[in-house]
JSON list of C-alpha atoms in Angstrom, two decimals:
[
{"chain": "S", "resi": 1, "resn": "MET", "atom": "CA", "xyz": [104.98, 94.78, 117.91]},
{"chain": "S", "resi": 2, "resn": "ILE", "atom": "CA", "xyz": [101.23, 94.47, 117.38]},
{"chain": "S", "resi": 3, "resn": "ASN", "atom": "CA", "xyz": [99.22, 92.10, 119.53]},
{"chain": "S", "resi": 4, "resn": "LYS", "atom": "CA", "xyz": [97.43, 90.02, 116.87]},
{"chain": "S", "resi": 5, "resn": "ASP", "atom": "CA", "xyz": [94.56, 89.34, 119.30]},
{"chain": "S", "resi": 6, "resn": "ILE", "atom": "CA", "xyz": [93.56, 92.99, 119.14]},
{"chain": "S", "resi": 7, "resn": "TYR", "atom": "CA", "xyz": [91.97, 94.28, 115.92]},
{"chain": "S", "resi": 8, "resn": "LEU", "atom": "CA", "xyz": [93.38, 97.69, 115.05]},
{"chain": "S", "resi": 9, "resn": "MET", "atom": "CA", "xyz": [91.87, 100.19, 112.65]},
{"chain": "S", "resi": 10, "resn": "VAL", "atom": "CA", "xyz": [92.60, 103.85, 112.17]},
{"chain": "S", "resi": 11, "resn": "LYS", "atom": "CA", "xyz": [90.20, 106.29, 110.52]},
{"chain": "S", "resi": 12, "resn": "LYS", "atom": "CA", "xyz": [91.33, 109.85, 109.83]},
{"chain": "S", "resi": 13, "resn": "LEU", "atom": "CA", "xyz": [89.99, 112.92, 108.10]},
{"chain": "S", "resi": 14, "resn": "ALA", "atom": "CA", "xyz": [92.55, 114.86, 106.04]},
{"chain": "S", "resi": 15, "resn": "VAL", "atom": "CA", "xyz": [92.85, 117.44, 103.26]},
{"chain": "S", "resi": 16, "resn": "VAL", "atom": "CA", "xyz": [94.44, 116.94, 99.83]},
{"chain": "S", "resi": 17, "resn": "GLY", "atom": "CA", "xyz": [97.43, 119.29, 99.73]},
{"chain": "S", "resi": 18, "resn": "SER", "atom": "CA", "xyz": [99.49, 120.42, 96.77]},
{"chain": "S", "resi": 19, "resn": "CYS", "atom": "CA", "xyz": [103.02, 120.58, 95.45]},
{"chain": "S", "resi": 20, "resn": "LYS", "atom": "CA", "xyz": [104.73, 122.12, 92.42]},
{"chain": "S", "resi": 21, "resn": "GLY", "atom": "CA", "xyz": [104.12, 120.46, 89.09]},
{"chain": "S", "resi": 22, "resn": "ASN", "atom": "CA", "xyz": [106.48, 120.46, 86.14]},
{"chain": "S", "resi": 23, "resn": "ARG", "atom": "CA", "xyz": [105.88, 124.20, 85.66]},
{"chain": "S", "resi": 24, "resn": "PRO", "atom": "CA", "xyz": [106.12, 126.83, 88.41]},
{"chain": "S", "resi": 25, "resn": "ASP", "atom": "CA", "xyz": [102.54, 128.05, 87.84]},
{"chain": "S", "resi": 26, "resn": "VAL", "atom": "CA", "xyz": [101.01, 124.57, 88.04]},
{"chain": "S", "resi": 27, "resn": "ARG", "atom": "CA", "xyz": [100.25, 122.73, 91.28]},
{"chain": "S", "resi": 28, "resn": "MET", "atom": "CA", "xyz": [99.33, 119.06, 91.60]},
{"chain": "S", "resi": 29, "resn": "PRO", "atom": "CA", "xyz": [97.49, 117.14, 94.34]},
{"chain": "S", "resi": 30, "resn": "LYS", "atom": "CA", "xyz": [99.59, 115.64, 97.11]},
{"chain": "S", "resi": 31, "resn": "MET", "atom": "CA", "xyz": [98.61, 113.50, 100.09]},
{"chain": "S", "resi": 32, "resn": "CYS", "atom": "CA", "xyz": [101.16, 112.91, 102.87]},
{"chain": "S", "resi": 33, "resn": "PHE", "atom": "CA", "xyz": [100.67, 110.44, 105.68]},
{"chain": "S", "resi": 34, "resn": "GLN", "atom": "CA", "xyz": [103.18, 110.21, 108.50]},
{"chain": "S", "resi": 35, "resn": "GLY", "atom": "CA", "xyz": [103.54, 109.04, 112.06]},
{"chain": "S", "resi": 36, "resn": "ASP", "atom": "CA", "xyz": [103.79, 105.96, 114.23]},
{"chain": "S", "resi": 37, "resn": "TRP", "atom": "CA", "xyz": [100.26, 104.92, 113.23]},
{"chain": "S", "resi": 38, "resn": "LEU", "atom": "CA", "xyz": [101.77, 103.78, 109.89]},
{"chain": "S", "resi": 39, "resn": "LYS", "atom": "CA", "xyz": [104.17, 101.45, 111.71]},
{"chain": "S", "resi": 40, "resn": "ASP", "atom": "CA", "xyz": [101.31, 100.22, 113.90]},
{"chain": "S", "resi": 41, "resn": "MET", "atom": "CA", "xyz": [99.37, 99.32, 110.74]},
{"chain": "S", "resi": 42, "resn": "GLY", "atom": "CA", "xyz": [102.34, 97.35, 109.35]},
{"chain": "S", "resi": 43, "resn": "PHE", "atom": "CA", "xyz": [104.03, 100.05, 107.21]},
{"chain": "S", "resi": 44, "resn": "PRO", "atom": "CA", "xyz": [107.60, 100.39, 108.59]},
{"chain": "S", "resi": 45, "resn": "ILE", "atom": "CA", "xyz": [110.26, 102.63, 107.03]},
{"chain": "S", "resi": 46, "resn": "GLY", "atom": "CA", "xyz": [111.62, 101.00, 103.85]},
{"chain": "S", "resi": 47, "resn": "ALA", "atom": "CA", "xyz": [108.57, 98.83, 103.12]},
{"chain": "S", "resi": 48, "resn": "LEU", "atom": "CA", "xyz": [107.17, 98.54, 99.60]},
{"chain": "S", "resi": 49, "resn": "VAL", "atom": "CA", "xyz": [103.54, 99.44, 99.00]},
{"chain": "S", "resi": 50, "resn": "ASP", "atom": "CA", "xyz": [101.38, 98.56, 95.97]},
{"chain": "S", "resi": 51, "resn": "VAL", "atom": "CA", "xyz": [99.12, 101.34, 94.68]},
{"chain": "S", "resi": 52, "resn": "GLU", "atom": "CA", "xyz": [95.71, 100.41, 93.28]},
{"chain": "S", "resi": 53, "resn": "SER", "atom": "CA", "xyz": [93.14, 102.97, 92.21]},
{"chain": "S", "resi": 54, "resn": "ASP", "atom": "CA", "xyz": [89.78, 103.44, 90.61]},
{"chain": "S", "resi": 55, "resn": "TYR", "atom": "CA", "xyz": [87.26, 106.26, 90.61]},
{"chain": "S", "resi": 56, "resn": "GLN", "atom": "CA", "xyz": [87.11, 107.79, 94.11]},
{"chain": "S", "resi": 57, "resn": "SER", "atom": "CA", "xyz": [89.26, 105.16, 95.79]},
{"chain": "S", "resi": 58, "resn": "ILE", "atom": "CA", "xyz": [92.97, 104.54, 96.29]},
{"chain": "S", "resi": 59, "resn": "VAL", "atom": "CA", "xyz": [94.16, 101.42, 98.09]},
{"chain": "S", "resi": 60, "resn": "LEU", "atom": "CA", "xyz": [97.72, 101.10, 99.39]},
{"chain": "S", "resi": 61, "resn": "LYS", "atom": "CA", "xyz": [98.67, 97.50, 100.17]},
{"chain": "S", "resi": 62, "resn": "LEU", "atom": "CA", "xyz": [101.81, 96.40, 101.93]},
{"chain": "S", "resi": 63, "resn": "ARG", "atom": "CA", "xyz": [103.93, 94.23, 99.63]},
{"chain": "S", "resi": 64, "resn": "GLY", "atom": "CA", "xyz": [106.37, 91.81, 101.28]},
{"chain": "S", "resi": 65, "resn": "SER", "atom": "CA", "xyz": [109.95, 92.43, 102.29]},
{"chain": "S", "resi": 66, "resn": "GLU", "atom": "CA", "xyz": [111.64, 92.55, 98.88]},
{"chain": "S", "resi": 67, "resn": "GLN", "atom": "CA", "xyz": [114.97, 94.14, 98.03]},
{"chain": "S", "resi": 68, "resn": "VAL", "atom": "CA", "xyz": [114.31, 97.83, 97.42]},
{"chain": "S", "resi": 69, "resn": "LYS", "atom": "CA", "xyz": [117.86, 98.61, 96.26]},
{"chain": "S", "resi": 70, "resn": "SER", "atom": "CA", "xyz": [117.42, 96.69, 93.00]},
{"chain": "S", "resi": 71, "resn": "LEU", "atom": "CA", "xyz": [114.40, 98.77, 91.92]},
{"chain": "S", "resi": 72, "resn": "LYS", "atom": "CA", "xyz": [114.80, 102.07, 90.11]},
{"chain": "S", "resi": 73, "resn": "PRO", "atom": "CA", "xyz": [113.77, 105.11, 92.24]},
{"chain": "S", "resi": 74, "resn": "LEU", "atom": "CA", "xyz": [111.62, 106.50, 89.40]},
{"chain": "S", "resi": 75, "resn": "PHE", "atom": "CA", "xyz": [109.39, 103.44, 89.67]},
{"chain": "S", "resi": 76, "resn": "PHE", "atom": "CA", "xyz": [108.24, 104.60, 93.12]},
{"chain": "S", "resi": 77, "resn": "ARG", "atom": "CA", "xyz": [106.57, 107.66, 91.59]},
{"chain": "S", "resi": 78, "resn": "SER", "atom": "CA", "xyz": [104.16, 105.65, 89.44]},
{"chain": "S", "resi": 79, "resn": "SER", "atom": "CA", "xyz": [100.41, 106.19, 89.76]},
{"chain": "S", "resi": 80, "resn": "GLN", "atom": "CA", "xyz": [99.84, 102.46, 89.29]},
{"chain": "S", "resi": 81, "resn": "GLY", "atom": "CA", "xyz": [102.83, 100.78, 90.82]},
{"chain": "S", "resi": 82, "resn": "LEU", "atom": "CA", "xyz": [104.93, 100.95, 93.92]},
{"chain": "S", "resi": 83, "resn": "LEU", "atom": "CA", "xyz": [105.60, 103.40, 96.70]},
{"chain": "S", "resi": 84, "resn": "LYS", "atom": "CA", "xyz": [108.31, 103.16, 99.30]},
{"chain": "S", "resi": 85, "resn": "VAL", "atom": "CA", "xyz": [107.64, 104.04, 102.93]},
{"chain": "S", "resi": 86, "resn": "THR", "atom": "CA", "xyz": [110.15, 106.83, 103.63]},
{"chain": "S", "resi": 87, "resn": "TYR", "atom": "CA", "xyz": [110.58, 108.78, 106.84]},
{"chain": "S", "resi": 88, "resn": "CYS", "atom": "CA", "xyz": [110.19, 112.21, 108.33]},
{"chain": "S", "resi": 89, "resn": "LYS", "atom": "CA", "xyz": [112.19, 113.42, 111.28]},
{"chain": "S", "resi": 90, "resn": "ALA", "atom": "CA", "xyz": [110.85, 115.27, 114.31]},
{"chain": "S", "resi": 91, "resn": "ARG", "atom": "CA", "xyz": [112.55, 115.82, 117.65]},
{"chain": "S", "resi": 92, "resn": "GLU", "atom": "CA", "xyz": [115.45, 113.54, 116.66]},
{"chain": "S", "resi": 93, "resn": "LYS", "atom": "CA", "xyz": [113.09, 110.62, 115.96]},
{"chain": "S", "resi": 94, "resn": "GLN", "atom": "CA", "xyz": [112.25, 109.08, 112.58]},
{"chain": "S", "resi": 95, "resn": "TYR", "atom": "CA", "xyz": [108.62, 108.39, 111.73]},
{"chain": "S", "resi": 96, "resn": "PRO", "atom": "CA", "xyz": [107.29, 106.40, 108.73]},
{"chain": "S", "resi": 97, "resn": "ALA", "atom": "CA", "xyz": [105.93, 108.56, 105.89]},
{"chain": "S", "resi": 98, "resn": "LEU", "atom": "CA", "xyz": [103.99, 107.83, 102.69]},
{"chain": "S", "resi": 99, "resn": "THR", "atom": "CA", "xyz": [103.40, 110.38, 99.93]},
{"chain": "S", "resi": 100, "resn": "VAL", "atom": "CA", "xyz": [100.93, 109.97, 97.08]},
{"chain": "S", "resi": 101, "resn": "GLN", "atom": "CA", "xyz": [101.07, 112.78, 94.53]},
{"chain": "S", "resi": 102, "resn": "GLY", "atom": "CA", "xyz": [100.46, 113.58, 90.88]},
{"chain": "S", "resi": 103, "resn": "PHE", "atom": "CA", "xyz": [97.98, 114.91, 88.37]},
{"chain": "S", "resi": 104, "resn": "TRP", "atom": "CA", "xyz": [96.51, 111.38, 88.08]},
{"chain": "S", "resi": 105, "resn": "LEU", "atom": "CA", "xyz": [94.73, 112.02, 91.42]},
{"chain": "S", "resi": 106, "resn": "GLN", "atom": "CA", "xyz": [92.38, 114.73, 90.05]},
{"chain": "S", "resi": 107, "resn": "PRO", "atom": "CA", "xyz": [90.22, 112.54, 87.77]},
{"chain": "S", "resi": 108, "resn": "LEU", "atom": "CA", "xyz": [89.80, 110.09, 90.66]},
{"chain": "S", "resi": 109, "resn": "GLY", "atom": "CA", "xyz": [88.14, 112.79, 92.78]},
{"chain": "S", "resi": 110, "resn": "PHE", "atom": "CA", "xyz": [91.20, 113.91, 94.79]},
{"chain": "S", "resi": 111, "resn": "ALA", "atom": "CA", "xyz": [91.51, 117.59, 93.88]},
{"chain": "S", "resi": 112, "resn": "ILE", "atom": "CA", "xyz": [93.58, 120.09, 95.88]},
{"chain": "S", "resi": 113, "resn": "GLY", "atom": "CA", "xyz": [91.68, 121.22, 98.99]},
{"chain": "S", "resi": 114, "resn": "ASN", "atom": "CA", "xyz": [89.21, 118.33, 99.02]},
{"chain": "S", "resi": 115, "resn": "LEU", "atom": "CA", "xyz": [88.56, 116.47, 102.28]},
{"chain": "S", "resi": 116, "resn": "ILE", "atom": "CA", "xyz": [89.47, 112.79, 102.31]},
{"chain": "S", "resi": 117, "resn": "VAL", "atom": "CA", "xyz": [88.81, 109.87, 104.64]},
{"chain": "S", "resi": 118, "resn": "VAL", "atom": "CA", "xyz": [91.77, 107.58, 105.35]},
{"chain": "S", "resi": 119, "resn": "GLU", "atom": "CA", "xyz": [91.01, 104.13, 106.73]},
{"chain": "S", "resi": 120, "resn": "ALA", "atom": "CA", "xyz": [93.90, 101.92, 107.77]},
{"chain": "S", "resi": 121, "resn": "GLU", "atom": "CA", "xyz": [94.16, 98.41, 109.08]},
{"chain": "S", "resi": 122, "resn": "GLU", "atom": "CA", "xyz": [96.96, 95.86, 109.13]},
{"chain": "S", "resi": 123, "resn": "GLY", "atom": "CA", "xyz": [98.74, 96.14, 105.76]},
{"chain": "S", "resi": 124, "resn": "VAL", "atom": "CA", "xyz": [96.03, 98.15, 103.93]},
{"chain": "S", "resi": 125, "resn": "ILE", "atom": "CA", "xyz": [95.26, 101.88, 103.69]},
{"chain": "S", "resi": 126, "resn": "THR", "atom": "CA", "xyz": [92.13, 103.00, 101.82]},
{"chain": "S", "resi": 127, "resn": "ILE", "atom": "CA", "xyz": [91.73, 106.63, 100.79]},
{"chain": "S", "resi": 128, "resn": "LYS", "atom": "CA", "xyz": [88.35, 107.99, 99.64]},
{"chain": "S", "resi": 129, "resn": "PRO", "atom": "CA", "xyz": [86.90, 111.46, 99.12]},
{"chain": "S", "resi": 130, "resn": "PHE", "atom": "CA", "xyz": [84.92, 112.67, 102.13]},
{"chain": "S", "resi": 131, "resn": "THR", "atom": "CA", "xyz": [81.14, 112.32, 101.94]},
{"chain": "S", "resi": 132, "resn": "PRO", "atom": "CA", "xyz": [78.59, 112.56, 104.77]},
{"chain": "S", "resi": 133, "resn": "LYS", "atom": "CA", "xyz": [78.10, 108.75, 104.41]},
{"chain": "S", "resi": 134, "resn": "ASN", "atom": "CA", "xyz": [81.74, 107.83, 105.22]},
{"chain": "S", "resi": 135, "resn": "GLN", "atom": "CA", "xyz": [82.43, 110.36, 107.99]},
{"chain": "S", "resi": 136, "resn": "GLY", "atom": "CA", "xyz": [81.53, 108.16, 110.97]},
{"chain": "S", "resi": 137, "resn": "GLY", "atom": "CA", "xyz": [84.35, 107.93, 113.49]},
{"chain": "S", "resi": 138, "resn": "ALA", "atom": "CA", "xyz": [86.87, 109.99, 111.52]},
{"chain": "S", "resi": 139, "resn": "ALA", "atom": "CA", "xyz": [89.16, 112.22, 113.52]},
{"chain": "S", "resi": 140, "resn": "CYS", "atom": "CA", "xyz": [91.17, 115.04, 111.99]},
{"chain": "S", "resi": 141, "resn": "SER", "atom": "CA", "xyz": [94.92, 114.88, 112.62]}
]
Protein backbone atom coordinates (compact mmCIF):
# COMPACT_ATOMS: atom_id res chain seq x y z
CA MET A 1 0.00 0.00 0.00
CA ILE A 2 1.26 3.47 -0.88
CA ASN A 3 1.52 6.11 1.81
CA LYS A 4 -0.48 8.97 0.26
CA ASP A 5 1.56 11.52 2.25
CA ILE A 6 4.63 10.65 0.19
CA TYR A 7 4.73 11.79 -3.45
CA LEU A 8 6.15 9.03 -5.63
CA MET A 9 7.52 9.42 -9.13
CA VAL A 10 9.62 7.09 -11.21
CA LYS A 11 11.73 8.20 -14.17
CA LYS A 12 13.46 5.59 -16.31
CA LEU A 13 15.49 5.49 -19.48
CA ALA A 14 14.71 2.56 -21.80
CA VAL A 15 15.10 1.39 -25.41
CA VAL A 16 12.30 0.63 -27.88
CA GLY A 17 12.57 -3.08 -28.64
CA SER A 18 10.98 -5.08 -31.43
CA CYS A 19 8.80 -8.09 -32.12
CA LYS A 20 7.64 -9.96 -35.21
CA GLY A 21 5.06 -8.26 -37.37
CA ASN A 22 2.51 -9.98 -39.56
CA ARG A 23 5.30 -11.19 -41.87
CA PRO A 24 8.48 -12.98 -40.72
CA ASP A 25 10.76 -10.37 -42.35
CA VAL A 26 9.02 -7.40 -40.73
CA ARG A 27 9.62 -6.22 -37.16
CA MET A 28 7.51 -3.71 -35.26
CA PRO A 29 8.31 -1.50 -32.25
CA LYS A 30 7.59 -2.92 -28.82
CA MET A 31 7.95 -1.38 -25.36
CA CYS A 32 7.69 -3.64 -22.30
CA PHE A 33 7.49 -2.35 -18.76
CA GLN A 34 7.53 -4.75 -15.82
CA GLY A 35 8.26 -4.90 -12.13
CA ASP A 36 6.95 -3.90 -8.74
CA TRP A 37 7.35 -0.21 -9.64
CA LEU A 38 4.16 -0.60 -11.74
CA LYS A 39 2.22 -1.79 -8.69
CA ASP A 40 3.74 1.04 -6.63
CA MET A 41 2.42 3.52 -9.23
CA GLY A 42 -1.10 2.04 -9.02
CA PHE A 43 -0.96 -0.48 -11.91
CA PRO A 44 -1.70 -3.90 -10.35
CA ILE A 45 -2.07 -7.12 -12.36
CA GLY A 46 -5.46 -7.16 -14.12
CA ALA A 47 -5.99 -3.39 -14.16
CA LEU A 48 -7.28 -1.63 -17.28
CA VAL A 49 -5.22 1.17 -18.78
CA ASP A 50 -6.34 3.82 -21.30
CA VAL A 51 -3.88 4.60 -24.10
CA GLU A 52 -3.66 8.18 -25.37
CA SER A 53 -1.10 9.31 -27.92
CA ASP A 54 0.03 12.19 -30.04
CA TYR A 55 3.27 13.04 -31.79
CA GLN A 56 6.19 12.04 -29.52
CA SER A 57 4.07 11.23 -26.48
CA ILE A 58 2.13 8.25 -25.18
CA VAL A 59 0.17 8.50 -21.94
CA LEU A 60 -1.09 5.40 -20.13
CA LYS A 61 -3.79 6.21 -17.57
CA LEU A 62 -5.20 3.80 -15.05
CA ARG A 63 -8.91 3.25 -15.67
CA GLY A 64 -11.02 2.10 -12.71
CA SER A 65 -11.74 -1.44 -11.59
CA GLU A 66 -14.12 -2.57 -14.34
CA GLN A 67 -14.93 -6.13 -15.33
CA VAL A 68 -12.21 -7.26 -17.73
CA LYS A 69 -13.87 -10.59 -18.57
CA SER A 70 -16.68 -8.92 -20.52
CA LEU A 71 -14.28 -7.16 -22.91
CA LYS A 72 -12.92 -8.88 -26.01
CA PRO A 73 -9.17 -9.68 -25.80
CA LEU A 74 -8.54 -8.15 -29.24
CA PHE A 75 -9.61 -4.77 -27.87
CA PHE A 76 -6.52 -4.71 -25.63
CA ARG A 77 -4.25 -4.55 -28.68
CA SER A 78 -5.65 -1.25 -29.92
CA SER A 79 -3.35 1.72 -30.48
CA GLN A 80 -6.05 4.05 -29.18
CA GLY A 81 -7.93 2.08 -26.59
CA LEU A 82 -7.26 -0.18 -23.68
CA LEU A 83 -4.40 -2.26 -22.36
CA LYS A 84 -4.56 -4.79 -19.59
CA VAL A 85 -1.82 -5.05 -16.99
CA THR A 86 -0.61 -8.64 -17.34
CA TYR A 87 2.21 -10.32 -15.44
CA CYS A 88 5.65 -11.79 -15.87
CA LYS A 89 7.05 -14.44 -13.61
CA ALA A 90 10.52 -14.50 -12.09
CA ARG A 91 11.77 -16.63 -9.21
CA GLU A 92 8.27 -17.95 -8.52
CA LYS A 93 6.88 -14.42 -8.09
CA GLN A 94 4.48 -12.57 -10.38
CA TYR A 95 5.24 -8.97 -11.34
CA PRO A 96 2.93 -6.53 -13.17
CA ALA A 97 3.75 -6.05 -16.86
CA LEU A 98 2.55 -3.65 -19.57
CA THR A 99 3.34 -4.04 -23.27
CA VAL A 100 2.79 -1.37 -25.91
CA GLN A 101 3.53 -2.55 -29.44
CA GLY A 102 2.61 -1.99 -33.07
CA PHE A 103 3.51 -0.17 -36.25
CA TRP A 104 1.46 2.82 -35.03
CA LEU A 105 4.41 3.69 -32.73
CA GLN A 106 6.82 4.59 -35.56
CA PRO A 107 5.10 7.78 -36.81
CA LEU A 108 4.92 8.99 -33.20
CA GLY A 109 8.73 8.91 -32.92
CA PHE A 110 9.10 5.48 -31.26
CA ALA A 111 11.21 3.55 -33.77
CA ILE A 112 13.06 0.32 -32.94
CA GLY A 113 16.31 1.08 -31.09
CA ASN A 114 15.36 4.62 -30.04
CA LEU A 115 15.91 5.70 -26.44
CA ILE A 116 12.79 6.67 -24.49
CA VAL A 117 12.10 8.37 -21.17
CA VAL A 118 9.39 6.80 -19.01
CA GLU A 119 7.89 8.96 -16.27
CA ALA A 120 5.43 7.38 -13.87
CA GLU A 121 3.38 8.69 -11.01
CA GLU A 122 0.22 7.47 -9.32
CA GLY A 123 -2.07 6.16 -12.09
CA VAL A 124 -0.22 7.77 -15.04
CA ILE A 125 2.75 6.68 -17.16
CA THR A 126 4.12 9.09 -19.79
CA ILE A 127 6.47 7.82 -22.50
CA LYS A 128 8.48 10.23 -24.66
CA PRO A 129 11.45 9.90 -27.00
CA PHE A 130 14.74 10.71 -25.28
CA THR A 131 16.16 14.18 -25.85
CA PRO A 132 18.92 15.97 -23.91
CA LYS A 133 16.18 18.25 -22.47
CA ASN A 134 14.20 15.44 -20.77
CA GLN A 135 17.10 13.31 -19.50
CA GLY A 136 17.37 14.81 -16.00
CA GLY A 137 17.13 12.17 -13.28
CA ALA A 138 16.48 9.22 -15.59
CA ALA A 139 18.04 5.93 -14.60
CA CYS A 140 18.42 3.01 -16.97
CA SER A 141 16.86 -0.26 -15.77
